Amino acid sequence: QAKQGGRGSHAFFVPELDAVARRRVHLEEGLRLAILRDELSIAVQAQWTPSGQLQAGEVLVRWLKGPDGNPVSPGEFIPVAESSGLIKPLTLLVFSKALDLAAELQALELDIPLSVNFSTELFRDESIINGVLELLDESGVAADRVVLEITESLLIDTQPWVQDNMARLAARGLSFSLDDFGTGYSNLAYLKRMHLSELKIDKRFVDNLPGDEDNRTIVRSILSIARQFKLRVVAEGVETEEQMAFLASHGCDLLQGYLLHKPEPAEAWVAKLSRQKN
Ligand code: C2E
Ligand code: MG
Ligand code: MG
Ligand code: MG
């Protein structure tokens, strides 16, 4: 029985930990192969103005055939990629697919910038930044068609080259969005950092709107702060009409969530847009 104390509970949990560790190794090996074999794909989730205009999209990586032949969610494999170094080739692959998609949108004369998620680890490695800039140059995609989603852990990283690498990307015309805002080490001073053009309100603050008083206060505060820093705000995880109405009435610029659009394979999404245009 776990209740019996230190040793007993330890022994009780070892098989559990072992299974977790095995799954991790399994995922890491599978992911390494999936990257080599180009088996990762991208989905897009559209972002809309409160009045219903398609404005932008977020690119989300997909691993549809994991080690067991089943899809693995990014919530599970991205942490594995981040702690194994695989996040570097993975991001270059995703970024290159995002640029292909952006080029297609550009060719269709659709003015829809795409956001790509960039883990903090990437900014510690100059070769990745070089790779990103090379891909952008080769693609012919305008830099203002691409937004890099970063998290608060990047902004508090004091290693000088992290800021230098961010500045190099910004100098090339790329802009940054602060993802999952409010879940990290929130410090308003970070919002003054150059290159930031957007804040994303994390789903956990959108959940239970407008019923939850704390979330109402948090969301109103984020919107008011963003306005003062002249940052665009995207709310993520919008699932209900009530959430949408609250966010719209408080001046949120863009809405993203299952209510408006579930992430969809990139090819299907662009094909749909192309049909709608003709
Ligand atoms: P995120 O960047 O905050 O992306 C939003 C996540 O919320 C996506 O999950 C999306 O499918 C989900 N979502 C959107 N609207 C709703 C909604 O209304 N309800 C619910 N329940 N969920 C919603 P996904 O695709 O599973 O991605 C999870 C996380 O994995 C992302 O969170 C991001 O942190 C990471 N991720 C995804 N793709 C990449 C990538 O290419 N590179 C990196 N570094 N991270 C990625
Ligand atoms: Mg994101
Ligand atoms: Mg997010
Ligand atoms: Mg999130």
Coordinates of N, CA, C and O in Angstrom, one line a residue, residues 19-174:
A19 N 7.5 3.0 -17.3 CA 6.6 3.0 -18.5 C 6.7 4.4 -19.2 O 6.8 4.5 -20.4
V20 N 6.7 5.5 -18.3 CA 6.9 6.8 -18.8 C 8.2 7.0 -19.6 O 8.2 7.5 -20.7
A21 N 9.2 6.5 -18.9 CA 10.6 6.6 -19.5 C 10.7 5.9 -20.9 O 11.2 6.3 -21.8
R22 N 10.1 4.7 -20.9 CA 10.1 3.9 -22.1 C 9.3 4.6 -23.2 O 9.8 4.6 -24.4
R23 N 8.2 5.1 -22.9 CA 7.4 5.8 -23.9 C 8.2 7.0 -24.5 O 8.1 7.3 -25.7
R24 N 8.9 7.7 -23.6 CA 9.7 8.8 -24.0 C 10.8 8.4 -25.0 O 10.9 9.1 -26.1
V25 N 11.5 7.3 -24.7 CA 12.5 6.9 -25.6 C 11.9 6.4 -26.9 O 12.4 6.7 -28.0
H26 N 10.8 5.8 -26.8 CA 10.1 5.3 -28.0 C 9.7 6.5 -28.9 O 9.8 6.5 -30.1
L27 N 9.1 7.5 -28.2 CA 8.7 8.7 -29.0 C 9.9 9.4 -29.6 O 9.9 9.9 -30.8
E28 N 11.0 9.5 -28.9 CA 12.2 10.2 -29.4 C 12.7 9.5 -30.6 O 13.0 10.1 -31.7
E29 N 12.8 8.2 -30.6 CA 13.3 7.4 -31.7 C 12.3 7.5 -32.9 O 12.8 7.7 -34.0
G30 N 11.1 7.4 -32.6 CA 10.1 7.5 -33.7 C 10.1 8.9 -34.3 O 10.0 9.0 -35.5
L31 N 10.3 9.9 -33.5 CA 10.3 11.3 -34.0 C 11.5 11.5 -34.9 O 11.4 12.2 -35.9
R32 N 12.6 11.0 -34.5 CA 13.8 11.1 -35.2 C 13.6 10.6 -36.7 O 13.9 11.2 -37.7
L33 N 13.0 9.4 -36.7 CA 12.7 8.8 -38.0 C 11.7 9.6 -38.8 O 11.8 9.7 -40.0
A34 N 10.7 10.0 -38.1 CA 9.6 10.7 -38.8 C 10.1 12.0 -39.4 O 9.7 12.4 -40.5
I35 N 11.1 12.7 -38.8 CA 11.7 13.9 -39.3 C 12.5 13.5 -40.6 O 12.4 14.1 -41.6
L36 N 13.3 12.4 -40.4 CA 14.1 12.0 -41.6 C 13.3 11.6 -42.8 O 13.6 11.9 -43.9
R37 N 12.2 11.0 -42.5 CA 11.3 10.4 -43.6 C 10.3 11.5 -44.0 O 9.4 11.1 -44.8
D38 N 10.3 12.7 -43.5 CA 9.4 13.7 -43.8 C 7.9 13.2 -43.6 O 7.1 13.4 -44.4
E39 N 7.7 12.7 -42.4 CA 6.4 12.2 -42.1 C 5.5 13.1 -41.2 O 4.4 12.8 -40.8
L40 N 6.1 14.3 -40.9 CA 5.3 15.3 -40.1 C 4.6 16.1 -41.1 O 5.1 16.4 -42.2
S41 N 3.4 16.6 -40.7 CA 2.7 17.5 -41.6 C 2.2 18.7 -40.8 O 2.5 18.8 -39.6
I42 N 1.6 19.6 -41.5 CA 1.1 20.8 -40.8 C -0.4 21.0 -40.9 O -1.0 20.6 -42.0
A43 N -1.0 21.4 -39.9 CA -2.4 21.8 -39.9 C -2.5 23.3 -39.7 O -1.5 23.9 -39.3
V44 N -3.6 24.0 -40.0 CA -3.8 25.4 -39.8 C -5.0 25.6 -39.1 O -6.0 24.9 -39.3
Q45 N -5.0 26.6 -38.1 CA -6.2 27.0 -37.5 C -6.4 28.5 -37.7 O -5.5 29.3 -37.4
A46 N -7.5 28.9 -38.3 CA -7.7 30.3 -38.8 C -8.0 31.2 -37.6 O -8.4 30.7 -36.5
Q47 N -7.7 32.4 -37.7 CA -8.0 33.5 -36.7 C -8.9 34.5 -37.4 O -8.6 34.9 -38.5
W48 N -9.9 34.9 -36.7 CA -11.0 35.7 -37.3 C -11.1 37.0 -36.5 O -11.0 37.1 -35.3
T49 N -11.6 38.1 -37.2 CA -12.0 39.3 -36.5 C -13.3 39.0 -35.9 O -14.0 38.1 -36.3
P50 N -13.7 39.8 -34.8 CA -15.0 39.5 -34.2 C -16.2 39.7 -35.2 O -17.2 39.1 -35.0
S51 N -16.0 40.4 -36.3 CA -17.0 40.5 -37.3 C -17.0 39.4 -38.3 O -17.8 39.4 -39.2
G52 N -16.1 38.4 -38.1 CA -16.2 37.2 -38.9 C -15.3 37.2 -40.2 O -15.5 36.5 -41.1
Q53 N -14.3 38.1 -40.2 CA -13.4 38.1 -41.3 C -12.2 37.3 -41.0 O -11.5 37.4 -40.0
L54 N -11.8 36.4 -42.0 CA -10.6 35.6 -41.8 C -9.4 36.5 -41.9 O -9.3 37.3 -42.9
Q55 N -8.6 36.5 -40.9 CA -7.5 37.4 -40.9 C -6.1 36.8 -40.9 O -5.2 37.4 -41.4
A56 N -5.9 35.7 -40.3 CA -4.6 35.1 -40.1 C -4.8 33.6 -39.8 O -5.9 33.1 -39.7
G57 N -3.7 32.9 -39.6 CA -3.7 31.5 -39.3 C -2.5 31.0 -38.5 O -1.5 31.6 -38.6
E58 N -2.7 30.0 -37.6 CA -1.6 29.5 -36.9 C -1.3 28.1 -37.5 O -2.2 27.3 -37.7
V59 N 0.0 27.9 -37.7 CA 0.5 26.6 -38.2 C 0.7 25.7 -37.0 O 1.4 26.1 -36.1
L60 N 0.2 24.5 -37.1 CA 0.4 23.5 -36.0 C 0.9 22.2 -36.5 O 0.4 21.7 -37.5
V61 N 2.0 21.7 -36.0 CA 2.6 20.5 -36.5 C 1.7 19.3 -36.2 O 1.0 19.2 -35.1
R62 N 1.7 18.3 -37.1 CA 1.0 17.1 -36.9 C 1.9 15.8 -37.1 O 2.6 15.8 -38.1
W63 N 1.7 14.9 -36.2 CA 2.4 13.6 -36.4 C 1.3 12.5 -36.4 O 0.8 12.1 -35.4
L64 N 0.9 12.2 -37.6 CA -0.3 11.4 -37.8 C -0.1 9.9 -37.6 O -1.0 9.2 -37.1
K65 N 1.2 9.4 -37.9 CA 1.5 8.0 -37.7 C 2.7 7.9 -36.8 O 3.8 7.8 -37.2
G66 N 2.4 7.9 -35.5 CA 3.4 7.7 -34.5 C 3.9 6.3 -34.4 O 3.6 5.5 -35.2
P67 N 4.8 6.0 -33.4 CA 5.4 4.7 -33.3 C 4.4 3.5 -33.3 O 4.7 2.5 -33.8
D68 N 3.2 3.8 -32.8 CA 2.2 2.7 -32.8 C 1.3 2.8 -34.0 O 0.2 2.1 -34.0
G69 N 1.6 3.7 -34.9 CA 0.7 3.8 -36.0 C -0.5 4.8 -35.8 O -1.3 5.1 -36.6
N70 N -0.5 5.3 -34.5 CA -1.6 6.3 -34.2 C -1.0 7.7 -34.1 O 0.2 7.9 -33.9
P71 N -1.9 8.7 -34.2 CA -1.5 10.1 -34.1 C -0.9 10.3 -32.7 O -1.4 9.8 -31.7
V72 N 0.1 11.2 -32.6 CA 0.6 11.6 -31.3 C 0.4 13.1 -31.3 O 0.7 13.8 -32.3
S73 N -0.1 13.6 -30.1 CA -0.4 15.1 -30.1 C 0.9 15.9 -29.8 O 1.8 15.4 -29.1
P74 N 1.0 17.1 -30.4 CA 2.1 17.9 -30.1 C 2.3 18.2 -28.6 O 3.5 18.3 -28.2
G75 N 1.3 18.2 -27.9 CA 1.4 18.4 -26.4 C 2.3 17.3 -25.8 O 2.9 17.5 -24.8
E76 N 2.3 16.1 -26.5 CA 3.2 15.1 -25.9 C 4.6 15.1 -26.6 O 5.6 14.9 -25.9
F77 N 4.6 15.3 -27.9 CA 6.0 15.1 -28.5 C 6.8 16.3 -28.6 O 8.0 16.3 -28.7
I78 N 6.2 17.5 -28.5 CA 7.0 18.7 -28.6 C 8.0 18.8 -27.3 O 9.2 19.1 -27.5
P79 N 7.5 18.5 -26.1 CA 8.4 18.5 -25.0 C 9.6 17.5 -25.2 O 10.7 17.8 -24.8
V80 N 9.3 16.3 -25.8 CA 10.3 15.4 -26.1 C 11.3 16.0 -27.1 O 12.5 15.9 -27.0
A81 N 10.8 16.6 -28.1 CA 11.7 17.3 -29.2 C 12.5 18.3 -28.5 O 13.7 18.5 -28.8
E82 N 11.9 19.1 -27.6 CA 12.7 20.2 -27.0 C 13.8 19.7 -26.1 O 14.9 20.3 -26.0
S83 N 13.6 18.6 -25.4 CA 14.6 18.1 -24.5 C 15.7 17.2 -25.2 O 16.6 16.8 -24.6
S84 N 15.4 16.9 -26.5 CA 16.4 16.0 -27.2 C 17.1 16.7 -28.3 O 17.9 16.0 -28.9
G85 N 16.8 17.9 -28.5 CA 17.5 18.6 -29.6 C 16.7 18.4 -31.0 O 17.0 19.1 -31.9
L86 N 15.8 17.5 -31.0 CA 15.0 17.3 -32.3 C 14.2 18.5 -32.6 O 13.7 18.6 -33.8
I87 N 13.9 19.4 -31.7 CA 13.1 20.6 -32.0 C 13.7 21.4 -33.1 O 13.0 22.1 -33.8
K88 N 15.1 21.3 -33.3 CA 15.7 22.1 -34.3 C 15.3 21.6 -35.7 O 14.8 22.4 -36.5
P89 N 15.7 20.4 -36.1 CA 15.2 19.9 -37.4 C 13.7 20.0 -37.6 O 13.2 20.3 -38.6
L90 N 13.0 19.7 -36.5 CA 11.5 19.7 -36.5 C 11.0 21.1 -36.9 O 10.2 21.3 -37.8
T91 N 11.6 22.1 -36.3 CA 11.1 23.5 -36.6 C 11.5 23.9 -38.0 O 10.7 24.6 -38.7
L92 N 12.7 23.5 -38.4 CA 13.1 23.9 -39.8 C 12.1 23.3 -40.8 O 11.7 23.9 -41.8
L93 N 11.7 22.0 -40.5 CA 10.8 21.3 -41.4 C 9.4 22.0 -41.4 O 8.8 22.3 -42.5
V94 N 8.9 22.3 -40.2 CA 7.6 23.0 -40.1 C 7.6 24.4 -40.7 O 6.7 24.7 -41.4
F95 N 8.7 25.1 -40.5 CA 8.9 26.4 -41.0 C 8.9 26.4 -42.5 O 8.2 27.2 -43.2
S96 N 9.6 25.4 -43.1 CA 9.6 25.3 -44.5 C 8.3 25.0 -45.1 O 7.9 25.5 -46.2
K97 N 7.5 24.1 -44.5 CA 6.2 23.8 -44.9 C 5.3 25.0 -44.8 O 4.4 25.3 -45.6
A98 N 5.5 25.8 -43.7 CA 4.7 27.0 -43.5 C 5.0 28.0 -44.6 O 4.1 28.7 -45.1
L99 N 6.2 28.1 -45.0 CA 6.6 29.0 -46.1 C 6.0 28.6 -47.4 O 5.5 29.4 -48.2
D100 N 6.0 27.3 -47.7 CA 5.3 26.8 -48.9 C 3.8 27.2 -48.9 O 3.3 27.7 -49.9
L101 N 3.2 27.1 -47.8 CA 1.8 27.4 -47.6 C 1.6 29.0 -47.8 O 0.7 29.4 -48.5
A102 N 2.5 29.7 -47.2 CA 2.4 31.2 -47.3 C 2.6 31.6 -48.8 O 2.0 32.5 -49.3
A103 N 3.5 30.9 -49.5 CA 3.7 31.2 -50.9 C 2.5 30.9 -51.7 O 2.1 31.6 -52.6
E104 N 1.8 29.8 -51.4 CA 0.5 29.5 -52.1 C -0.5 30.6 -51.8 O -1.3 31.0 -52.7
L105 N -0.6 31.0 -50.6 CA -1.6 32.1 -50.3 C -1.2 33.4 -51.0 O -2.1 34.0 -51.6
Q106 N 0.1 33.6 -51.1 CA 0.5 34.8 -51.8 C 0.2 34.7 -53.3 O -0.3 35.7 -53.8
A107 N 0.3 33.6 -53.8 CA 0.0 33.4 -55.3 C -1.5 33.5 -55.5 O -1.9 34.0 -56.6
L108 N -2.3 33.2 -54.5 CA -3.8 33.3 -54.6 C -4.2 34.8 -54.3 O -5.4 35.1 -54.2
E109 N -3.2 35.6 -54.0 CA -3.5 37.0 -53.6 C -4.3 37.1 -52.3 O -5.2 38.0 -52.2
L110 N -4.1 36.1 -51.4 CA -4.8 36.1 -50.2 C -3.8 36.7 -49.1 O -2.7 36.2 -49.0
D111 N -4.3 37.7 -48.4 CA -3.5 38.4 -47.5 C -3.7 37.8 -46.1 O -4.4 38.4 -45.3
I112 N -3.1 36.7 -45.9 CA -3.3 35.9 -44.6 C -2.0 35.5 -44.0 O -1.4 34.5 -44.3
P113 N -1.5 36.4 -43.0 CA -0.2 36.0 -42.4 C -0.3 34.7 -41.6 O -1.4 34.4 -41.1
L114 N 0.8 33.9 -41.5 CA 0.8 32.7 -40.8 C 1.7 32.8 -39.6 O 2.8 33.3 -39.7
S115 N 1.2 32.2 -38.5 CA 2.1 32.2 -37.2 C 2.7 30.8 -37.1 O 2.0 29.8 -37.4
V116 N 3.9 30.7 -36.7 CA 4.6 29.4 -36.5 C 5.2 29.4 -35.1 O 5.7 30.5 -34.6
N117 N 5.0 28.3 -34.4 CA 5.5 28.2 -33.0 C 7.0 28.0 -32.9 O 7.5 27.1 -33.6
F118 N 7.7 28.8 -32.2 CA 9.1 28.7 -32.0 C 9.5 28.5 -30.5 O 9.3 29.4 -29.7
S119 N 10.0 27.3 -30.2 CA 10.5 27.1 -28.8 C 11.6 27.9 -28.5 O 12.5 28.3 -29.3
T120 N 11.7 28.2 -27.2 CA 12.8 29.0 -26.6 C 14.2 28.5 -27.0 O 15.1 29.3 -27.3
E121 N 14.3 27.2 -26.9 CA 15.6 26.5 -27.2 C 16.3 27.0 -28.5 O 17.5 27.1 -28.6
L122 N 15.5 27.3 -29.5 CA 16.0 27.6 -30.8 C 16.8 28.8 -30.8 O 17.7 28.9 -31.6
F123 N 16.5 29.8 -30.0 CA 17.1 31.1 -30.0 C 18.5 31.0 -29.4 O 19.3 32.0 -29.4
R124 N 18.9 29.8 -28.8 CA 20.2 29.7 -28.2 C 21.2 29.2 -29.3 O 22.3 29.0 -29.0
D125 N 20.7 28.9 -30.5 CA 21.5 28.3 -31.5 C 21.5 29.1 -32.8 O 20.5 29.2 -33.5
E126 N 22.7 29.7 -33.1 CA 22.8 30.6 -34.2 C 22.5 29.9 -35.5 O 22.0 30.5 -36.5
S127 N 22.9 28.6 -35.6 CA 22.8 27.9 -36.9 C 21.3 27.8 -37.2 O 20.9 27.7 -38.4
I128 N 20.4 27.7 -36.2 CA 19.0 27.6 -36.5 C 18.5 28.9 -37.1 O 17.7 28.9 -38.0
I129 N 18.9 30.0 -36.4 CA 18.5 31.3 -36.9 C 19.0 31.5 -38.3 O 18.2 32.0 -39.2
N130 N 20.2 31.1 -38.6 CA 20.7 31.1 -40.0 C 19.8 30.3 -40.9 O 19.5 30.8 -42.0
G131 N 19.4 29.1 -40.5 CA 18.6 28.2 -41.3 C 17.2 28.9 -41.6 O 16.7 28.8 -42.7
V132 N 16.7 29.5 -40.6 CA 15.4 30.2 -40.7 C 15.5 31.3 -41.7 O 14.6 31.4 -42.6
L133 N 16.5 32.1 -41.6 CA 16.7 33.2 -42.5 C 16.9 32.7 -44.0 O 16.4 33.3 -44.9
E134 N 17.7 31.7 -44.1 CA 17.9 31.1 -45.5 C 16.6 30.6 -46.1 O 16.3 30.9 -47.2
L135 N 15.8 29.9 -45.3 CA 14.6 29.4 -45.8 C 13.7 30.5 -46.2 O 13.0 30.5 -47.3
L136 N 13.6 31.6 -45.4 CA 12.8 32.7 -45.8 C 13.3 33.4 -47.1 O 12.5 33.7 -48.0
D137 N 14.6 33.5 -47.2 CA 15.2 34.2 -48.4 C 14.8 33.3 -49.6 O 14.4 33.9 -50.7
E138 N 15.0 32.0 -49.5 CA 14.7 31.1 -50.7 C 13.3 31.1 -51.1 O 12.9 30.9 -52.2
S139 N 12.4 31.3 -50.1 CA 10.9 31.1 -50.4 C 10.3 32.2 -51.2 O 9.3 32.0 -51.8
G140 N 10.9 33.4 -51.1 CA 10.3 34.5 -51.8 C 9.0 35.1 -51.1 O 8.3 35.9 -51.6
V141 N 8.8 34.5 -49.9 CA 7.7 35.0 -49.1 C 8.0 36.3 -48.4 O 9.1 36.4 -47.8
A142 N 7.1 37.3 -48.4 CA 7.4 38.5 -47.7 C 7.4 38.3 -46.2 O 6.6 37.5 -45.6
A143 N 8.4 38.9 -45.5 CA 8.6 38.6 -44.1 C 7.4 39.0 -43.2 O 7.1 38.4 -42.2
D144 N 6.6 40.0 -43.7 CA 5.5 40.4 -42.9 C 4.3 39.4 -43.1 O 3.2 39.6 -42.5
R145 N 4.5 38.3 -43.8 CA 3.5 37.2 -43.9 C 3.7 36.2 -42.9 O 3.0 35.2 -42.8
V146 N 4.8 36.3 -42.1 CA 5.1 35.3 -41.1 C 5.3 35.9 -39.7 O 5.9 37.0 -39.5
V147 N 4.7 35.3 -38.7 CA 4.8 35.7 -37.3 C 5.3 34.5 -36.5 O 4.9 33.4 -36.7
L148 N 6.3 34.8 -35.7 CA 6.9 33.8 -34.8 C 6.2 33.8 -33.5 O 6.3 34.8 -32.8
E149 N 5.6 32.7 -33.0 CA 5.0 32.6 -31.7 C 6.1 32.1 -30.7 O 6.6 31.0 -30.9
I150 N 6.3 33.0 -29.7 CA 7.3 32.6 -28.7 C 6.6 32.6 -27.3 O 5.4 33.0 -27.3
T151 N 7.3 32.2 -26.3 CA 6.7 32.2 -25.0 C 7.5 33.0 -24.0 O 8.7 33.4 -24.3
E152 N 6.9 33.3 -22.9 CA 7.6 34.2 -21.9 C 9.0 33.8 -21.5 O 9.8 34.6 -21.2
S153 N 9.2 32.4 -21.5 CA 10.5 32.0 -21.1 C 11.7 32.5 -22.0 O 12.8 32.7 -21.6
L154 N 11.3 32.9 -23.2 CA 12.3 33.5 -24.1 C 12.7 34.9 -23.7 O 13.8 35.3 -23.7
L155 N 11.6 35.6 -23.3 CA 11.9 37.0 -23.0 C 12.7 37.2 -21.7 O 13.3 38.2 -21.5
I156 N 12.6 36.2 -20.8 CA 13.4 36.3 -19.6 C 14.8 35.7 -19.7 O 15.6 35.8 -18.7
D157 N 15.1 35.1 -20.8 CA 16.4 34.6 -21.0 C 17.4 35.7 -21.2 O 17.3 36.5 -22.1
T158 N 18.4 35.7 -20.3 CA 19.3 36.9 -20.3 C 20.6 36.6 -21.0 O 21.4 37.5 -21.1
Q159 N 20.7 35.4 -21.6 CA 21.9 35.2 -22.4 C 21.9 36.2 -23.5 O 20.9 36.2 -24.3
P160 N 23.0 36.9 -23.7 CA 23.0 38.0 -24.7 C 22.7 37.5 -26.1 O 22.0 38.2 -26.9
W161 N 23.1 36.3 -26.5 CA 22.9 35.9 -27.9 C 21.5 35.5 -28.2 O 21.0 35.5 -29.3
V162 N 20.7 35.3 -27.1 CA 19.3 35.0 -27.3 C 18.6 36.3 -27.8 O 17.9 36.3 -28.8
Q163 N 18.9 37.4 -27.2 CA 18.4 38.7 -27.7 C 18.9 39.0 -29.0 O 18.2 39.6 -29.9
D164 N 20.2 38.7 -29.3 CA 20.8 39.0 -30.6 C 20.1 38.2 -31.7 O 19.8 38.8 -32.8
N165 N 19.8 37.0 -31.4 CA 19.2 36.1 -32.4 C 17.8 36.6 -32.7 O 17.3 36.6 -33.8
M166 N 17.1 37.0 -31.6 CA 15.7 37.6 -31.8 C 15.8 38.9 -32.7 O 15.0 39.1 -33.6
A167 N 16.8 39.7 -32.4 CA 17.0 40.9 -33.1 C 17.3 40.7 -34.6 O 16.8 41.4 -35.5
R168 N 18.1 39.6 -34.9 CA 18.4 39.3 -36.3 C 17.2 39.0 -37.1 O 17.0 39.4 -38.2
L169 N 16.3 38.2 -36.4 CA 15.0 37.8 -37.1 C 14.1 39.0 -37.3 O 13.5 39.2 -38.4
A170 N 14.1 39.9 -36.3 CA 13.3 41.1 -36.4 C 13.8 42.1 -37.5 O 13.1 42.7 -38.2
A171 N 15.2 42.1 -37.6 CA 15.8 43.0 -38.6 C 15.4 42.6 -40.0 O 15.4 43.4 -40.9
R172 N 15.1 41.3 -40.1 CA 14.8 40.8 -41.5 C 13.3 41.0 -41.7 O 12.7 40.6 -42.7
G173 N 12.5 41.6 -40.7 CA 11.1 41.9 -40.9 C 10.2 41.0 -40.3 O 8.9 41.1 -40.4
L174 N 10.7 39.9 -39.6 CA 9.8 39.0 -38.9 C 9.2 39.6 -37.6 O 10.0 40.4 -36.9

